[in-house]
Each structure stands twice: as C-alpha cells, then as structure tokens.
Amino acid sequence: MTEAAELPPAPEQARAVFGDRFADAVRYAELLADAGVQRGLIGPREVPRLWERHLLNCAVLSEVVPESVTVCDVGSGAGLPGIPLALVRPDLKITLLEPLLRRTNFLTEVVELLGLDHVTVVRGRAEEVLGKLPPVHVVTARAVAPLDRLAAWGVPLLRPYGEMLLLKGDTAEEEVKNAGAALSKLGAVDISVLHAGEGVVDPLATVVRVEVGESPGGVRFAAKRAKAARTGRTRRRR
C-alpha cells in the first residue's frame, strides 16, 4: 500500500476564502488526505497539492454561481467541487450526485461531520435520477468526462434557463469548439469560458459555462422527464 504524503499547512488564501468555515475546510482536507487516500478517492500524490489544486480551485467556483440557487454536483466523487462550494456558500442547496457506494458513504460522513445541513447526498447516475430529482438552477462538475458527454448527463437535470458550470483545464476552449453542435442539440443557447480565483489560485480556475433555454436537453429529454414524473406520481398513489 502506498503511504500518503503529508498534508501541507493551509495557505493564507484559504483563511480568506473559507472564512468562518476555515476549520471545517481544514478538517475536510485532513479527511481527504487520510480516509480519502485509503479508500481510493484521492491519489496519494495529490495530497501535497490538495489545497491549491483541489480545495481552493473548487472553492473559487463560488465566484460565478448565482445567489440562493439549487445546485447538483454531478459525479461528485470525493466531494469536489461540491463540498468546498458548500463551505463557502451556505445560501445554496446542493445535491452531491455520485453512483459509487464507497464514495457516497464518504460524502455522507463528511456532510454529517461538517454539519452541512444544506447538502444532500444522492447515489445514482445522472441519467437514472432524471425526473426523480427536482430540476436545478445549476449543475456543476469537475474532471468527470469530455464536455459533450458531460453535457448530455447534466443539461437534462437543469431547470429552464439554468446553467452548467464545469471546472475544466487547458483544453477548455478546444472542448467548447468541438462540442458546439452537440450542445446546441441539448438546448444550449450560450457557451462561454470564464476564469475565477484572481489572487487565490495560480493558474486561475477555468470554468465552462453552458446556459440553456426553455428546453434543457432538448425535446427528447423533456419527454423523458415528463414520463419519469408521471411514473413517480403513479407509484406514490399506490
């Protein structure tokens, strides 16, 4: 078994970003460096850069998330970006959506330990919960899949005129270019690349914003959502 490297002290930027939840952010970092590595949620080589590459990089996503909205973090994994976002934005109602049991167990433990009452953990895939979870204003994700595939999972979970906010890397502009046609078919009306974290992270966090119109996912997904909703109502009446 590979021994995890030592977690470095939190940088000064973390105190400013997390504010009165700084101690909880430290606890979360410790959990990632310990249980997260032991359970295979975080690679041991990531421990020395947990703060800059992971926690802070995810926390600055809050700069582009609207106030007091509902959020679904698709493929949440170890809770990135959902948990850092929840720590800095108590005004949000966040669902951490993750299909693997060992990950949802970890997420549930973290949410309970940190007292994140505005966060719910749901086990499942995006395509499985369509019509079962209420549509949200914002879908987030990080390092889950290529943009076109990720949008096919996430866009149908949105409310009309909602948006996906996806943390991406250096290939963001190229992904946007290549996925343009697929995104249009999913009901996207505007796609842009933003940067967040000035004075906090270097390089800046790259965020792809996909804004949708009145039919998130297009006509096919609208029909699928309606069918799932009808099925759910029928089951509740039985």
GROMACS .gro file of N, CA, C and O in nm, residues 78-168:
model
  364
   78ALA      N    1  -1.515   1.253  -0.448
   78ALA     CA    2  -1.476   1.281  -0.310
   78ALA      C    3  -1.535   1.412  -0.259
   78ALA      O    4  -1.500   1.459  -0.152
   79GLY      N    5  -1.624   1.471  -0.340
   79GLY     CA    6  -1.689   1.595  -0.299
   79GLY      C    7  -1.635   1.719  -0.364
   79GLY      O    8  -1.655   1.830  -0.313
   80LEU      N    9  -1.571   1.702  -0.477
   80LEU     CA   10  -1.510   1.815  -0.547
   80LEU      C   11  -1.582   1.839  -0.680
   80LEU      O   12  -1.589   1.747  -0.762
   81PRO      N   13  -1.642   1.956  -0.700
   81PRO     CA   14  -1.630   2.078  -0.620
   81PRO      C   15  -1.737   2.100  -0.515
   81PRO      O   16  -1.739   2.203  -0.448
   82GLY      N   17  -1.831   2.005  -0.498
   82GLY     CA   18  -1.947   2.029  -0.414
   82GLY      C   19  -1.921   2.068  -0.270
   82GLY      O   20  -1.983   2.161  -0.218
   83ILE      N   21  -1.829   1.998  -0.202
   83ILE     CA   22  -1.804   2.027  -0.061
   83ILE      C   23  -1.739   2.164  -0.040
   83ILE      O   24  -1.787   2.244   0.041
   84PRO      N   25  -1.629   2.198  -0.111
   84PRO     CA   26  -1.575   2.334  -0.095
   84PRO      C   27  -1.677   2.442  -0.128
   84PRO      O   28  -1.683   2.545  -0.060
   85LEU      N   29  -1.758   2.419  -0.230
   85LEU     CA   30  -1.861   2.516  -0.266
   85LEU      C   31  -1.961   2.532  -0.152
   85LEU      O   32  -2.003   2.644  -0.119
   86ALA      N   33  -1.999   2.421  -0.090
   86ALA     CA   34  -2.093   2.426   0.022
   86ALA      C   35  -2.035   2.500   0.142
   86ALA      O   36  -2.107   2.570   0.214
   87LEU      N   37  -1.905   2.485   0.164
   87LEU     CA   38  -1.842   2.551   0.279
   87LEU      C   39  -1.842   2.703   0.265
   87LEU      O   40  -1.855   2.775   0.364
   88VAL      N   41  -1.828   2.753   0.144
   88VAL     CA   42  -1.821   2.898   0.124
   88VAL      C   43  -1.956   2.960   0.088
   88VAL      O   44  -1.971   3.082   0.091
   89ARG      N   45  -2.056   2.875   0.055
   89ARG     CA   46  -2.185   2.928   0.011
   89ARG      C   47  -2.302   2.861   0.084
   89ARG      O   48  -2.370   2.774   0.029
   90PRO      N   49  -2.328   2.902   0.207
   90PRO     CA   50  -2.440   2.844   0.281
   90PRO      C   51  -2.577   2.879   0.222
   90PRO      O   52  -2.678   2.821   0.260
   91ASP      N   53  -2.580   2.974   0.128
   91ASP     CA   54  -2.706   3.013   0.065
   91ASP      C   55  -2.753   2.914  -0.040
   91ASP      O   56  -2.869   2.919  -0.084
   92LEU      N   57  -2.668   2.822  -0.080
   92LEU     CA   58  -2.701   2.725  -0.185
   92LEU      C   59  -2.762   2.598  -0.126
   92LEU      O   60  -2.729   2.559  -0.014
   93LYS      N   61  -2.849   2.534  -0.203
   93LYS     CA   62  -2.896   2.399  -0.168
   93LYS      C   63  -2.832   2.304  -0.268
   93LYS      O   64  -2.862   2.309  -0.387
   94ILE      N   65  -2.743   2.220  -0.216
   94ILE     CA   66  -2.656   2.140  -0.303
   94ILE      C   67  -2.686   1.991  -0.291
   94ILE      O   68  -2.698   1.938  -0.180
   95THR      N   69  -2.696   1.926  -0.406
   95THR     CA   70  -2.707   1.780  -0.411
   95THR      C   71  -2.577   1.724  -0.467
   95THR      O   72  -2.532   1.765  -0.575
   96LEU      N   73  -2.516   1.632  -0.394
   96LEU     CA   74  -2.395   1.563  -0.440
   96LEU      C   75  -2.440   1.432  -0.503
   96LEU      O   76  -2.486   1.341  -0.433
   97LEU      N   77  -2.430   1.421  -0.633
   97LEU     CA   78  -2.477   1.304  -0.707
   97LEU      C   79  -2.358   1.217  -0.746
   97LEU      O   80  -2.268   1.261  -0.818
   98GLU      N   81  -2.358   1.093  -0.698
   98GLU     CA   82  -2.244   1.004  -0.718
   98GLU      C   83  -2.294   0.859  -0.724
   98GLU      O   84  -2.368   0.816  -0.636
   99PRO      N   85  -2.254   0.781  -0.827
   99PRO     CA   86  -2.307   0.645  -0.840
   99PRO      C   87  -2.240   0.539  -0.752
   99PRO      O   88  -2.303   0.436  -0.724
  100LEU      N   89  -2.117   0.559  -0.709
  100LEU     CA   90  -2.044   0.454  -0.637
  100LEU      C   91  -2.070   0.459  -0.486
  100LEU      O   92  -2.058   0.564  -0.423
  101LEU      N   93  -2.101   0.345  -0.428
  101LEU     CA   94  -2.137   0.336  -0.286
  101LEU      C   95  -2.025   0.383  -0.194
  101LEU      O   96  -2.050   0.457  -0.099
  102ARG      N   97  -1.902   0.341  -0.221
  102ARG     CA   98  -1.792   0.379  -0.131
  102ARG      C   99  -1.773   0.531  -0.129
  102ARG      O  100  -1.734   0.589  -0.027
  103ARG      N  101  -1.803   0.596  -0.241
  103ARG     CA  102  -1.791   0.741  -0.246
  103ARG      C  103  -1.908   0.809  -0.175
  103ARG      O  104  -1.889   0.908  -0.104
  104THR      N  105  -2.029   0.757  -0.197
  104THR     CA  106  -2.144   0.819  -0.129
  104THR      C  107  -2.135   0.799   0.022
  104THR      O  108  -2.178   0.885   0.098
  105ASN      N  109  -2.079   0.688   0.065
  105ASN     CA  110  -2.057   0.667   0.208
  105ASN      C  111  -1.963   0.774   0.264
  105ASN      O  112  -1.988   0.832   0.371
  106PHE      N  113  -1.854   0.798   0.192
  106PHE     CA  114  -1.758   0.901   0.234
  106PHE      C  115  -1.824   1.039   0.236
  106PHE      O  116  -1.810   1.115   0.332
  107LEU      N  117  -1.898   1.071   0.132
  107LEU     CA  118  -1.964   1.201   0.122
  107LEU      C  119  -2.063   1.220   0.237
  107LEU      O  120  -2.070   1.328   0.297
  108THR      N  121  -2.139   1.117   0.267
  108THR     CA  122  -2.236   1.126   0.377
  108THR      C  123  -2.165   1.151   0.510
  108THR      O  124  -2.210   1.234   0.591
  109GLU      N  125  -2.054   1.082   0.531
  109GLU     CA  126  -1.977   1.103   0.654
  109GLU      C  127  -1.926   1.246   0.664
  109GLU      O  128  -1.932   1.308   0.771
  110VAL      N  129  -1.875   1.299   0.553
  110VAL     CA  130  -1.822   1.436   0.553
  110VAL      C  131  -1.933   1.537   0.579
  110VAL      O  132  -1.918   1.629   0.661
  111VAL      N  133  -2.046   1.520   0.512
  111VAL     CA  134  -2.159   1.613   0.528
  111VAL      C  135  -2.206   1.615   0.673
  111VAL      O  136  -2.233   1.722   0.730
  112GLU      N  137  -2.216   1.497   0.734
  112GLU     CA  138  -2.261   1.490   0.873
  112GLU      C  139  -2.157   1.548   0.968
  112GLU      O  140  -2.190   1.623   1.060
  113LEU      N  141  -2.031   1.516   0.945
  113LEU     CA  142  -1.924   1.562   1.033
  113LEU      C  143  -1.911   1.715   1.031
  113LEU      O  144  -1.890   1.778   1.134
  114LEU      N  145  -1.925   1.772   0.914
  114LEU     CA  146  -1.908   1.917   0.899
  114LEU      C  147  -2.038   1.994   0.920
  114LEU      O  148  -2.038   2.117   0.916
  115GLY      N  149  -2.148   1.923   0.944
  115GLY     CA  150  -2.275   1.990   0.970
  115GLY      C  151  -2.326   2.069   0.851
  115GLY      O  152  -2.379   2.179   0.868
  116LEU      N  153  -2.314   2.012   0.732
  116LEU     CA  154  -2.358   2.081   0.610
  116LEU      C  155  -2.506   2.050   0.585
  116LEU      O  156  -2.542   1.967   0.501
  117ASP      N  157  -2.592   2.120   0.658
  117ASP     CA  158  -2.735   2.092   0.653
  117ASP      C  159  -2.797   2.126   0.517
  117ASP      O  160  -2.908   2.082   0.487
  118HIS      N  161  -2.728   2.206   0.438
  118HIS     CA  162  -2.782   2.246   0.308
  118HIS      C  163  -2.732   2.155   0.196
  118HIS      O  164  -2.748   2.188   0.078
  119VAL      N  165  -2.674   2.041   0.232
  119VAL     CA  166  -2.619   1.947   0.133
  119VAL      C  167  -2.687   1.811   0.149
  119VAL      O  168  -2.704   1.760   0.260
  120THR      N  169  -2.726   1.752   0.035
  120THR     CA  170  -2.785   1.619   0.032
  120THR      C  171  -2.701   1.529  -0.057
  120THR      O  172  -2.656   1.571  -0.163
  121VAL      N  173  -2.679   1.406  -0.013
  121VAL     CA  174  -2.604   1.308  -0.092
  121VAL      C  175  -2.702   1.211  -0.156
  121VAL      O  176  -2.788   1.154  -0.088
  122VAL      N  177  -2.690   1.193  -0.286
  122VAL     CA  178  -2.777   1.100  -0.360
  122VAL      C  179  -2.689   1.004  -0.438
  122VAL      O  180  -2.599   1.046  -0.511
  123ARG      N  181  -2.717   0.875  -0.422
  123ARG     CA  182  -2.644   0.776  -0.501
  123ARG      C  183  -2.717   0.749  -0.631
  123ARG      O  184  -2.836   0.716  -0.632
  124GLY      N  185  -2.647   0.762  -0.742
  124GLY     CA  186  -2.707   0.735  -0.872
  124GLY      C  187  -2.633   0.804  -0.983
  124GLY      O  188  -2.546   0.889  -0.959
  125ARG      N  189  -2.668   0.768  -1.104
  125ARG     CA  190  -2.613   0.833  -1.223
  125ARG      C  191  -2.712   0.939  -1.269
  125ARG      O  192  -2.832   0.930  -1.243
  126ALA      N  193  -2.660   1.038  -1.340
  126ALA     CA  194  -2.745   1.148  -1.384
  126ALA      C  195  -2.864   1.097  -1.465
  126ALA      O  196  -2.978   1.141  -1.445
  127GLU      N  197  -2.841   1.001  -1.554
  127GLU     CA  198  -2.950   0.952  -1.639
  127GLU      C  199  -3.052   0.871  -1.560
  127GLU      O  200  -3.168   0.858  -1.602
  128GLU      N  201  -3.012   0.821  -1.442
  128GLU     CA  202  -3.104   0.742  -1.359
  128GLU      C  203  -3.195   0.830  -1.274
  128GLU      O  204  -3.307   0.789  -1.240
  129VAL      N  205  -3.149   0.949  -1.238
  129VAL     CA  206  -3.228   1.035  -1.149
  129VAL      C  207  -3.312   1.136  -1.226
  129VAL      O  208  -3.385   1.215  -1.166
  130LEU      N  209  -3.302   1.135  -1.357
  130LEU     CA  210  -3.378   1.228  -1.440
  130LEU      C  211  -3.528   1.209  -1.414
  130LEU      O  212  -3.581   1.100  -1.427
  131GLY      N  213  -3.596   1.316  -1.373
  131GLY     CA  214  -3.737   1.308  -1.342
  131GLY      C  215  -3.766   1.268  -1.199
  131GLY      O  216  -3.880   1.279  -1.152
  132LYS      N  217  -3.664   1.220  -1.127
  132LYS     CA  218  -3.681   1.181  -0.987
  132LYS      C  219  -3.633   1.291  -0.893
  132LYS      O  220  -3.689   1.309  -0.784
  133LEU      N  221  -3.529   1.363  -0.934
  133LEU     CA  222  -3.483   1.478  -0.859
  133LEU      C  223  -3.543   1.604  -0.919
  133LEU      O  224  -3.557   1.614  -1.042
  134PRO      N  225  -3.579   1.702  -0.837
  134PRO     CA  226  -3.630   1.828  -0.892
  134PRO      C  227  -3.523   1.894  -0.979
  134PRO      O  228  -3.405   1.892  -0.946
  135PRO      N  229  -3.561   1.952  -1.093
  135PRO     CA  230  -3.464   2.023  -1.177
  135PRO      C  231  -3.396   2.134  -1.097
  135PRO      O  232  -3.459   2.196  -1.010
  136VAL      N  233  -3.271   2.160  -1.127
  136VAL     CA  234  -3.192   2.257  -1.050
  136VAL      C  235  -3.154   2.377  -1.137
  136VAL      O  236  -3.162   2.373  -1.259
  137HIS      N  237  -3.114   2.485  -1.069
  137HIS     CA  238  -3.069   2.604  -1.140
  137HIS      C  239  -2.931   2.584  -1.201
  137HIS      O  240  -2.902   2.636  -1.309
  138VAL      N  241  -2.844   2.512  -1.128
  138VAL     CA  242  -2.703   2.498  -1.170
  138VAL      C  243  -2.657   2.354  -1.155
  138VAL      O  244  -2.685   2.288  -1.054
  139VAL      N  245  -2.588   2.304  -1.256
  139VAL     CA  246  -2.519   2.175  -1.248
  139VAL      C  247  -2.369   2.203  -1.250
  139VAL      O  248  -2.320   2.280  -1.334
  140THR      N  249  -2.296   2.143  -1.156
  140THR     CA  250  -2.151   2.156  -1.151
  140THR      C  251  -2.085   2.021  -1.174
  140THR      O  252  -2.146   1.916  -1.152
  141ALA      N  253  -1.961   2.023  -1.216
  141ALA     CA  254  -1.883   1.900  -1.231
  141ALA      C  255  -1.737   1.938  -1.248
  141ALA      O  256  -1.704   2.051  -1.287
  142ARG      N  257  -1.651   1.842  -1.221
  142ARG     CA  258  -1.507   1.864  -1.233
  142ARG      C  259  -1.438   1.734  -1.274
  142ARG      O  260  -1.452   1.632  -1.206
  143ALA      N  261  -1.366   1.739  -1.385
  143ALA     CA  262  -1.284   1.625  -1.428
  143ALA      C  263  -1.363   1.495  -1.434
  143ALA      O  264  -1.315   1.390  -1.396
  144VAL      N  265  -1.486   1.504  -1.485
  144VAL     CA  266  -1.571   1.385  -1.491
  144VAL      C  267  -1.566   1.319  -1.628
  144VAL      O  268  -1.552   1.198  -1.640
  145ALA      N  269  -1.576   1.399  -1.735
  145ALA     CA  270  -1.582   1.345  -1.871
  145ALA      C  271  -1.562   1.459  -1.970
  145ALA      O  272  -1.565   1.577  -1.932
  146PRO      N  273  -1.541   1.426  -2.099
  146PRO     CA  274  -1.536   1.531  -2.202
  146PRO      C  275  -1.664   1.613  -2.202
  146PRO      O  276  -1.770   1.565  -2.162
  147LEU      N  277  -1.656   1.736  -2.248
  147LEU     CA  278  -1.765   1.832  -2.239
  147LEU      C  279  -1.895   1.782  -2.302
  147LEU      O  280  -2.003   1.796  -2.243
  148ASP      N  281  -1.888   1.724  -2.422
  148ASP     CA  282  -2.012   1.682  -2.488
  148ASP      C  283  -2.082   1.572  -2.408
  148ASP      O  284  -2.205   1.574  -2.391
  149ARG      N  285  -2.007   1.476  -2.357
  149ARG     CA  286  -2.066   1.367  -2.280
  149ARG      C  287  -2.119   1.418  -2.146
  149ARG      O  288  -2.227   1.382  -2.101
  150LEU      N  289  -2.042   1.506  -2.084
  150LEU     CA  290  -2.083   1.562  -1.955
  150LEU      C  291  -2.211   1.644  -1.969
  150LEU      O  292  -2.301   1.636  -1.885
  151ALA      N  293  -2.221   1.719  -2.077
  151ALA     CA  294  -2.341   1.799  -2.100
  151ALA      C  295  -2.463   1.709  -2.122
  151ALA      O  296  -2.574   1.740  -2.077
  152ALA      N  297  -2.444   1.596  -2.190
  152ALA     CA  298  -2.555   1.504  -2.213
  152ALA      C  299  -2.609   1.448  -2.083
  152ALA      O  300  -2.728   1.418  -2.070
  153TRP      N  301  -2.522   1.435  -1.982
  153TRP     CA  302  -2.565   1.389  -1.850
  153TRP      C  303  -2.628   1.502  -1.770
  153TRP      O  304  -2.730   1.484  -1.705
  154GLY      N  305  -2.563   1.619  -1.774
  154GLY     CA  306  -2.601   1.725  -1.682
  154GLY      C  307  -2.709   1.819  -1.727
  154GLY      O  308  -2.793   1.862  -1.647
  155VAL      N  309  -2.711   1.854  -1.856
  155VAL     CA  310  -2.809   1.952  -1.905
  155VAL      C  311  -2.954   1.910  -1.877
  155VAL      O  312  -3.036   1.993  -1.835
  156PRO      N  313  -2.991   1.782  -1.896
  156PRO     CA  314  -3.130   1.744  -1.869
  156PRO      C  315  -3.173   1.761  -1.723
  156PRO      O  316  -3.294   1.760  -1.695
  157LEU      N  317  -3.078   1.776  -1.631
  157LEU     CA  318  -3.111   1.795  -1.490
  157LEU      C  319  -3.145   1.940  -1.457
  157LEU      O  320  -3.189   1.970  -1.346
  158LEU      N  321  -3.124   2.029  -1.554
  158LEU     CA  322  -3.143   2.171  -1.530
  158LEU      C  323  -3.289   2.215  -1.543
  158LEU      O  324  -3.367   2.156  -1.618
  159ARG      N  325  -3.321   2.322  -1.471
  159ARG     CA  326  -3.446   2.394  -1.494
  159ARG      C  327  -3.434   2.473  -1.624
  159ARG      O  328  -3.323   2.498  -1.671
  160PRO      N  329  -3.545   2.513  -1.682
  160PRO     CA  330  -3.536   2.605  -1.796
  160PRO      C  331  -3.455   2.729  -1.760
  160PRO      O  332  -3.469   2.783  -1.650
  161TYR      N  333  -3.368   2.767  -1.849
  161TYR     CA  334  -3.280   2.883  -1.834
  161TYR      C  335  -3.175   2.864  -1.723
  161TYR      O  336  -3.121   2.961  -1.672
  162GLY      N  337  -3.146   2.739  -1.690
  162GLY     CA  338  -3.040   2.709  -1.596
  162GLY      C  339  -2.904   2.707  -1.664
  162GLY      O  340  -2.892   2.739  -1.783
  163GLU      N  341  -2.802   2.667  -1.591
  163GLU     CA  342  -2.668   2.665  -1.648
  163GLU      C  343  -2.581   2.558  -1.586
  163GLU      O  344  -2.597   2.522  -1.469
  164MET      N  345  -2.490   2.505  -1.668
  164MET     CA  346  -2.385   2.417  -1.618
  164MET      C  347  -2.261   2.501  -1.598
  164MET      O  348  -2.226   2.584  -1.682
  165LEU      N  349  -2.190   2.477  -1.486
  165LEU     CA  350  -2.064   2.542  -1.456
  165LEU      C  351  -1.962   2.433  -1.432
  165LEU      O  352  -1.964   2.366  -1.329
  166LEU      N  353  -1.873   2.414  -1.528
  166LEU     CA  354  -1.785   2.298  -1.531
  166LEU      C  355  -1.640   2.341  -1.516
  166LEU      O  356  -1.590   2.420  -1.598
  167LEU      N  357  -1.573   2.289  -1.415
  167LEU     CA  358  -1.431   2.317  -1.398
  167LEU      C  359  -1.353   2.233  -1.498
  167LEU      O  360  -1.360   2.110  -1.498
  168LYS      N  361  -1.278   2.301  -1.584
  168LYS     CA  362  -1.202   2.234  -1.689
  168LYS      C  363  -1.056   2.280  -1.685
  168LYS      O  364  -1.019   2.372  -1.612
   0.00000   0.00000   0.00000
